[in-house]
Amino acid sequence: MLTLGFALAVGGAAIAVALAGMGSAEGVGIAGQAGSGALTEDPNLFGRVLLLQALPGTQGIYGLIAGFFIALKIGLIGGSPHGLSVEQGLSIFFAALPIALVGWISGASQGRTSAATIQMITKRPEELGKAMVLPAMVETYAVFSLLATLLFVINIPVK
Amino acid sequence: MPIAEMKKVKIIFYKEHKEKVLDVLQRLGAVEIEEVSTREETGATTDIENKLADMKFALDFLSRYDVRSKEFWESIYGEKHYLSFEEFEERIRKIAFGKLAGNARELEREIAETKSRIAQLEAEYKALEPWKGKGVLLEVLWRGTDRLEGFVGTIPAQDFESFKKEVEAATKYAALVEADVPQNQPRLFALVYLKEEAGKVQDVIKRFTITPVSLPQRKGTPEEAQEEILKEIEEKRKWLAELEKDAQELARKIEDVQLAFDYLSIQRDKEEAAKRLFETEKTGLIVGWAKKKDVGRIKKVLEGVAREVEVIVEDPKEGEEPPVALENRRYFTKVYEPVVWLYGFPKYGTVDPVPWLAPFFFVFFGMCLGDMGYGIVLALLMFWMASHAPADAEGTKRFLHMLGVSAIAAIGVGIAANSWFGNLPEVLHIGFIARIKEKLMITDPLKDPMPFLGLSLALGVVHLFLGMFLNFFMVAKERGFVEALFDTGNWIVFLFGLVLLAVGVGRFPVLIRAGEYIAIVGAALIVVGVMRKEKNPILGFFRGLLALYGVTGYLGDVLSYARLLALGLSTSAIALVVNIMASLMAGVKIVGPIIFVIFMLIGHIFNLAISTLGAFVHTLRLQYVEFFSKFYQPGGREFSPFGIRTRFVIFRT
């Protein structure tokens, strides 16, 4: 049976996927612009550029995972929808906010960092390792927010 | 051993043998000649470099006029010619290098000139358009006559009338003709006046914002001039067609140009190598690196050149950094060398990561692509493309094999995860295949992602521990067991304890106990490890406690492997959607099945492409960011021996 609480929980899952995905889309897009510039100078850098461009994509994946977690928990996937109270639904909605918001903002931030490291490897192609670590540092916060969301969601009593 | 052992090679010879020694060395292709850092670079290009540049120009130019139809694989991998050394030298002797390059240059220059002249003429024609039917005589305007002068210019529309009035007022005789211009443009006019009144006319002109315009310097009316121009354009176009036919004729010889280009490249490389010789008055010395296993062959061939050629072989000295060549023998390991090519070679003497990452790349790629149908298609495609690669595209071939092998993993994962082009057997209502599919399935992540997620994270933990163990052994080898213990060993212990805790929670209380103890021991080792390096023990203790905070980094690393689930799921999910949407369309009368097939093809090809790309990039990223960061030391220089490098010729031995 569909309740308002259930709808709110779905809203949480949706927001996690959507906002985190937006962040990654923006980030990967920004990095891609820098990558195009790098490749006009030296097309041989393609493999490395592609890799660096993909780094900000993590937030979208984390959002998806958070969304799945919630969907599973509330029976949206793989089961029947639980009749959630408004309080339960709202709790889940709020629990989804960390990965949603942090994924959104950090995706773009990581994208800008990736763009900068792409420029770095046009001058120093051999420093791919360092070029990957710098954007990965931004990801730390996305990881923390995913952790928070997952921990919160797991511990919200449902049923 | 995965990183080839290298030896220092010194070749001494009399100068009279220099050419032969270099030739033989180049054909061997087994010795990397050391850079001589003290030599200055002169800015001047050598004769050979100039000839090579000419030939490259001819190549580029003639490729545009090359009308031969290319075989499919040639257009992908490039044109290749298979010749023996003797055949190659025979053909080179018959090529007139200078003439080829010279003709190409001349043709190009003339074609360019003709094209630009045609463009010029077309511009002239256009410039005369506004004057059609106005009855001006052009030569009066730009040359004048004994008594008359002309001026052509533009003026803002609103000023035109006042300008006209003032000119008429200021002069005895002046003729003003307006040309046809579009509505909101400045007015274009021609003014003819007596030479003696030039001053007065100039005064009037200066009082307005008038921009002079220069007309084509032709005679007669605009119509007559335009006809003349058209005739000229026609002539030039005919001439251009002739030139282009000549170029196509010359392009028939493009194979000669390709051979010449390769020949000159080889000579240029030899010239470069010769710069790296040490020379005295009568002797020469080459210093370089070679693989230990090639040394015997090198000695035999070189010392066969002349009695006075001597090859000395030495071990690398302390502090020297020989170039790095990877030498993985087993096929399954060799195909993953491209992972290291992309990232950077390991430092000489450190670990070659390829054998360690191979199984993980295989499995992770499989999990990310996660569909049996896509795995089969991808594997077939990769091996098919690789089989048609020419002999000198070793790198590309290796890469294609890497993807092909990894695609096989996807077949296995797809079967286990209930994904055969998504749910295609069910959609097509092929009962018996659907039943087999279900029987072989182990877990369906679309119905219950948890097992798949658990597997992803567990494999991640194993991957990370492997990285840490590799580091442990590397540090132990370099700096001793104790150093390794307090550098990496402590973290291994600590994290292992935590893993036991995490696994045991809720299920095996004994593991919780064990985990707690082990984790505490590990934490203590970490704190002690920091205190060892700190002079002040109290400060060290707190610093040590702070260091434990690093556990969050490892946590993040483990969570990163959740992407295996996400990517695998997304492949299956999109495949499902494609199937569902195609089935909806199949219901349409008559054309339904056709639309169904087309939609399936497009949809699945699209999904295959993006899923493969995602699987490749993210699997690679897991190796680079999570795995390599634990132990890998890049910075090695790739072994690049002095040899024959050609673009079009492949030598048959």
PDB file of N, CA and C in Angstrom, chain A residues 47-48 50-51 54-55 57-58 61-62 64-65 68-69 72 77-78 126 128-129 132 136 139 143-144 146-147 150, chain B residues 341-343 446-450 453 549 552 555-556 559-560 562-563 566-567 569-570 613 617-618 620-621 624-625:
ATOM      1  N   GLY A  47      44.423   8.075 -23.407  1.00  0.00           N
ATOM      2  CA  GLY A  47      44.148   7.118 -22.342  1.00  0.00           C
ATOM      3  C   GLY A  47      44.184   7.793 -20.976  1.00  0.00           C
ATOM      4  N   ARG A  48      45.245   8.575 -20.757  1.00  0.00           N
ATOM      5  CA  ARG A  48      45.380   9.230 -19.450  1.00  0.00           C
ATOM      6  C   ARG A  48      44.292  10.262 -19.227  1.00  0.00           C
ATOM      7  N   LEU A  50      41.322  10.302 -20.480  1.00  0.00           N
ATOM      8  CA  LEU A  50      40.050   9.618 -20.229  1.00  0.00           C
ATOM      9  C   LEU A  50      39.937   9.192 -18.784  1.00  0.00           C
ATOM     10  N   LEU A  51      41.036   8.676 -18.268  1.00  0.00           N
ATOM     11  CA  LEU A  51      41.057   8.221 -16.888  1.00  0.00           C
ATOM     12  C   LEU A  51      40.793   9.369 -15.928  1.00  0.00           C
ATOM     13  N   ALA A  54      37.293  10.513 -15.922  1.00  0.00           N
ATOM     14  CA  ALA A  54      36.322   9.609 -15.299  1.00  0.00           C
ATOM     15  C   ALA A  54      36.294   9.730 -13.785  1.00  0.00           C
ATOM     16  N   LEU A  55      37.366  10.298 -13.189  1.00  0.00           N
ATOM     17  CA  LEU A  55      37.432  10.320 -11.729  1.00  0.00           C
ATOM     18  C   LEU A  55      36.225  10.986 -11.060  1.00  0.00           C
ATOM     19  N   GLY A  57      33.338  10.816 -11.767  1.00  0.00           N
ATOM     20  CA  GLY A  57      32.129  10.043 -11.993  1.00  0.00           C
ATOM     21  C   GLY A  57      31.685   9.265 -10.770  1.00  0.00           C
ATOM     22  N   THR A  58      32.551   9.209  -9.761  1.00  0.00           N
ATOM     23  CA  THR A  58      32.263   8.376  -8.597  1.00  0.00           C
ATOM     24  C   THR A  58      31.007   8.810  -7.866  1.00  0.00           C
ATOM     25  N   ILE A  61      27.868   7.282  -9.011  1.00  0.00           N
ATOM     26  CA  ILE A  61      27.780   5.878  -8.629  1.00  0.00           C
ATOM     27  C   ILE A  61      27.361   5.755  -7.178  1.00  0.00           C
ATOM     28  N   TYR A  62      27.942   6.555  -6.313  1.00  0.00           N
ATOM     29  CA  TYR A  62      27.579   6.502  -4.898  1.00  0.00           C
ATOM     30  C   TYR A  62      26.115   6.862  -4.698  1.00  0.00           C
ATOM     31  N   LEU A  64      23.741   6.412  -6.802  1.00  0.00           N
ATOM     32  CA  LEU A  64      22.975   5.263  -7.266  1.00  0.00           C
ATOM     33  C   LEU A  64      22.916   4.188  -6.200  1.00  0.00           C
ATOM     34  N   ILE A  65      24.057   3.952  -5.561  1.00  0.00           N
ATOM     35  CA  ILE A  65      24.104   2.924  -4.523  1.00  0.00           C
ATOM     36  C   ILE A  65      23.209   3.307  -3.367  1.00  0.00           C
ATOM     37  N   PHE A  68      19.695   2.759  -4.327  1.00  0.00           N
ATOM     38  CA  PHE A  68      19.354   1.341  -4.303  1.00  0.00           C
ATOM     39  C   PHE A  68      19.098   0.846  -2.881  1.00  0.00           C
ATOM     40  N   PHE A  69      19.986   1.267  -2.000  1.00  0.00           N
ATOM     41  CA  PHE A  69      19.863   0.864  -0.603  1.00  0.00           C
ATOM     42  C   PHE A  69      18.493   1.219  -0.059  1.00  0.00           C
ATOM     43  N   LEU A  72      15.687  -0.748  -1.714  1.00  0.00           N
ATOM     44  CA  LEU A  72      15.610  -2.091  -1.163  1.00  0.00           C
ATOM     45  C   LEU A  72      14.934  -2.087   0.200  1.00  0.00           C
ATOM     46  N   ILE A  77      12.165  -1.988  -4.533  1.00  0.00           N
ATOM     47  CA  ILE A  77      12.756  -3.009  -5.404  1.00  0.00           C
ATOM     48  C   ILE A  77      12.765  -4.321  -4.642  1.00  0.00           C
ATOM     49  N   GLY A  78      12.485  -5.387  -5.367  1.00  0.00           N
ATOM     50  CA  GLY A  78      12.643  -6.710  -4.761  1.00  0.00           C
ATOM     51  C   GLY A  78      11.735  -6.954  -3.578  1.00  0.00           C
ATOM     52  N   GLU A 126      54.345  11.999 -17.437  1.00  0.00           N
ATOM     53  CA  GLU A 126      54.779  10.889 -16.591  1.00  0.00           C
ATOM     54  C   GLU A 126      54.216  10.967 -15.184  1.00  0.00           C
ATOM     55  N   LEU A 128      51.210  10.808 -14.019  1.00  0.00           N
ATOM     56  CA  LEU A 128      49.808  10.395 -13.973  1.00  0.00           C
ATOM     57  C   LEU A 128      49.385  10.037 -12.556  1.00  0.00           C
ATOM     58  N   GLY A 129      50.284   9.426 -11.807  1.00  0.00           N
ATOM     59  CA  GLY A 129      49.951   9.009 -10.452  1.00  0.00           C
ATOM     60  C   GLY A 129      49.513  10.193  -9.605  1.00  0.00           C
ATOM     61  N   MET A 132      46.240  11.694 -10.480  1.00  0.00           N
ATOM     62  CA  MET A 132      45.023  11.008 -10.063  1.00  0.00           C
ATOM     63  C   MET A 132      44.755  11.191  -8.587  1.00  0.00           C
ATOM     64  N   ALA A 136      41.265  12.544  -6.345  1.00  0.00           N
ATOM     65  CA  ALA A 136      40.758  11.514  -5.439  1.00  0.00           C
ATOM     66  C   ALA A 136      40.636  12.049  -4.017  1.00  0.00           C
ATOM     67  N   GLU A 139      37.267  13.250  -3.360  1.00  0.00           N
ATOM     68  CA  GLU A 139      36.294  12.174  -3.240  1.00  0.00           C
ATOM     69  C   GLU A 139      36.101  11.734  -1.800  1.00  0.00           C
ATOM     70  N   VAL A 143      32.799  10.054  -0.076  1.00  0.00           N
ATOM     71  CA  VAL A 143      32.781   8.771   0.608  1.00  0.00           C
ATOM     72  C   VAL A 143      32.192   8.913   2.003  1.00  0.00           C
ATOM     73  N   PHE A 144      32.612   9.930   2.718  1.00  0.00           N
ATOM     74  CA  PHE A 144      32.082  10.139   4.070  1.00  0.00           C
ATOM     75  C   PHE A 144      30.581  10.329   4.032  1.00  0.00           C
ATOM     76  N   LEU A 146      28.495   9.304   1.764  1.00  0.00           N
ATOM     77  CA  LEU A 146      27.840   8.031   1.450  1.00  0.00           C
ATOM     78  C   LEU A 146      27.755   7.167   2.694  1.00  0.00           C
ATOM     79  N   LEU A 147      28.837   7.139   3.411  1.00  0.00           N
ATOM     80  CA  LEU A 147      28.874   6.361   4.648  1.00  0.00           C
ATOM     81  C   LEU A 147      27.788   6.830   5.596  1.00  0.00           C
ATOM     82  N   LEU A 150      24.340   5.808   4.310  1.00  0.00           N
ATOM     83  CA  LEU A 150      24.101   4.371   4.464  1.00  0.00           C
ATOM     84  C   LEU A 150      23.875   4.006   5.931  1.00  0.00           C
TER      85      LEU A 150
ATOM     86  N   TRP B 341      51.810   0.342 -19.252  1.00  0.00           N
ATOM     87  CA  TRP B 341      52.218   1.278 -20.293  1.00  0.00           C
ATOM     88  C   TRP B 341      51.524   2.622 -20.116  1.00  0.00           C
ATOM     89  N   LEU B 342      50.212   2.558 -19.806  1.00  0.00           N
ATOM     90  CA  LEU B 342      49.444   3.795 -19.680  1.00  0.00           C
ATOM     91  C   LEU B 342      49.875   4.611 -18.468  1.00  0.00           C
ATOM     92  N   TYR B 343      50.215   3.917 -17.379  1.00  0.00           N
ATOM     93  CA  TYR B 343      50.444   4.624 -16.124  1.00  0.00           C
ATOM     94  C   TYR B 343      51.872   5.116 -16.006  1.00  0.00           C
ATOM     95  N   LEU B 446      19.831  -7.637  -9.770  1.00  0.00           N
ATOM     96  CA  LEU B 446      18.699  -6.747  -9.964  1.00  0.00           C
ATOM     97  C   LEU B 446      17.611  -7.035  -8.940  1.00  0.00           C
ATOM     98  N   LYS B 447      17.525  -8.296  -8.478  1.00  0.00           N
ATOM     99  CA  LYS B 447      16.514  -8.620  -7.473  1.00  0.00           C
ATOM    100  C   LYS B 447      17.051  -8.386  -6.064  1.00  0.00           C
ATOM    101  N   ASP B 448      18.335  -8.768  -5.845  1.00  0.00           N
ATOM    102  CA  ASP B 448      18.902  -8.577  -4.517  1.00  0.00           C
ATOM    103  C   ASP B 448      20.375  -8.222  -4.669  1.00  0.00           C
ATOM    104  N   PRO B 449      20.691  -6.941  -4.585  1.00  0.00           N
ATOM    105  CA  PRO B 449      22.075  -6.529  -4.852  1.00  0.00           C
ATOM    106  C   PRO B 449      23.056  -6.869  -3.742  1.00  0.00           C
ATOM    107  N   MET B 450      22.566  -7.243  -2.573  1.00  0.00           N
ATOM    108  CA  MET B 450      23.478  -7.361  -1.434  1.00  0.00           C
ATOM    109  C   MET B 450      24.607  -8.372  -1.624  1.00  0.00           C
ATOM    110  N   LEU B 453      27.144  -6.892  -3.870  1.00  0.00           N
ATOM    111  CA  LEU B 453      27.839  -5.810  -3.183  1.00  0.00           C
ATOM    112  C   LEU B 453      28.857  -6.376  -2.209  1.00  0.00           C
ATOM    113  N   TYR B 549      43.805   7.779  12.610  1.00  0.00           N
ATOM    114  CA  TYR B 549      42.742   8.410  11.839  1.00  0.00           C
ATOM    115  C   TYR B 549      42.807   7.989  10.381  1.00  0.00           C
ATOM    116  N   THR B 552      40.222   5.962   8.005  1.00  0.00           N
ATOM    117  CA  THR B 552      39.147   6.438   7.142  1.00  0.00           C
ATOM    118  C   THR B 552      39.543   6.360   5.676  1.00  0.00           C
ATOM    119  N   LEU B 555      38.901   2.956   4.595  1.00  0.00           N
ATOM    120  CA  LEU B 555      37.459   2.758   4.494  1.00  0.00           C
ATOM    121  C   LEU B 555      36.960   3.294   3.168  1.00  0.00           C
ATOM    122  N   GLY B 556      37.419   4.492   2.840  1.00  0.00           N
ATOM    123  CA  GLY B 556      37.037   5.053   1.551  1.00  0.00           C
ATOM    124  C   GLY B 556      37.470   4.167   0.404  1.00  0.00           C
ATOM    125  N   LEU B 559      35.078   1.233   0.112  1.00  0.00           N
ATOM    126  CA  LEU B 559      33.781   1.643  -0.441  1.00  0.00           C
ATOM    127  C   LEU B 559      33.865   1.899  -1.937  1.00  0.00           C
ATOM    128  N   SER B 560      35.046   2.322  -2.387  1.00  0.00           N
ATOM    129  CA  SER B 560      35.211   2.590  -3.806  1.00  0.00           C
ATOM    130  C   SER B 560      34.878   1.376  -4.658  1.00  0.00           C
ATOM    131  N   ALA B 562      32.517  -0.521  -4.362  1.00  0.00           N
ATOM    132  CA  ALA B 562      31.083  -0.688  -4.558  1.00  0.00           C
ATOM    133  C   ALA B 562      30.699  -0.356  -5.985  1.00  0.00           C
ATOM    134  N   ARG B 563      31.598   0.359  -6.690  1.00  0.00           N
ATOM    135  CA  ARG B 563      31.268   0.714  -8.049  1.00  0.00           C
ATOM    136  C   ARG B 563      31.135  -0.522  -8.934  1.00  0.00           C
ATOM    137  N   ALA B 566      27.592  -1.232  -8.914  1.00  0.00           N
ATOM    138  CA  ALA B 566      26.834  -0.211  -9.615  1.00  0.00           C
ATOM    139  C   ALA B 566      26.967  -0.349 -11.115  1.00  0.00           C
ATOM    140  N   LEU B 567      28.187  -0.540 -11.590  1.00  0.00           N
ATOM    141  CA  LEU B 567      28.391  -0.635 -13.029  1.00  0.00           C
ATOM    142  C   LEU B 567      27.782  -1.903 -13.599  1.00  0.00           C
ATOM    143  N   LEU B 569      25.325  -3.594 -12.432  1.00  0.00           N
ATOM    144  CA  LEU B 569      23.881  -3.437 -12.369  1.00  0.00           C
ATOM    145  C   LEU B 569      23.390  -2.564 -13.501  1.00  0.00           C
ATOM    146  N   SER B 570      24.098  -1.471 -13.754  1.00  0.00           N
ATOM    147  CA  SER B 570      23.616  -0.540 -14.765  1.00  0.00           C
ATOM    148  C   SER B 570      23.629  -1.187 -16.140  1.00  0.00           C
ATOM    149  N   LEU B 613      33.131   0.999 -22.069  1.00  0.00           N
ATOM    150  CA  LEU B 613      33.949   2.153 -21.734  1.00  0.00           C
ATOM    151  C   LEU B 613      33.998   2.357 -20.222  1.00  0.00           C
ATOM    152  N   VAL B 617      37.344   2.029 -17.881  1.00  0.00           N
ATOM    153  CA  VAL B 617      37.881   3.170 -17.156  1.00  0.00           C
ATOM    154  C   VAL B 617      37.858   2.953 -15.650  1.00  0.00           C
ATOM    155  N   HIS B 618      36.754   2.436 -15.138  1.00  0.00           N
ATOM    156  CA  HIS B 618      36.663   2.302 -13.686  1.00  0.00           C
ATOM    157  C   HIS B 618      37.501   1.147 -13.156  1.00  0.00           C
ATOM    158  N   LEU B 620      40.295   0.243 -14.511  1.00  0.00           N
ATOM    159  CA  LEU B 620      41.635   0.805 -14.571  1.00  0.00           C
ATOM    160  C   LEU B 620      41.864   1.736 -13.386  1.00  0.00           C
ATOM    161  N   ARG B 621      40.855   2.509 -13.076  1.00  0.00           N
ATOM    162  CA  ARG B 621      41.001   3.469 -12.003  1.00  0.00           C
ATOM    163  C   ARG B 621      41.206   2.750 -10.669  1.00  0.00           C
ATOM    164  N   TYR B 624      44.786   1.887 -10.507  1.00  0.00           N
ATOM    165  CA  TYR B 624      45.697   3.013 -10.343  1.00  0.00           C
ATOM    166  C   TYR B 624      45.556   3.696  -8.989  1.00  0.00           C
ATOM    167  N   VAL B 625      44.326   4.021  -8.589  1.00  0.00           N
ATOM    168  CA  VAL B 625      44.152   4.841  -7.391  1.00  0.00           C
ATOM    169  C   VAL B 625      44.176   4.013  -6.115  1.00  0.00           C
TER     170      VAL B 625
END
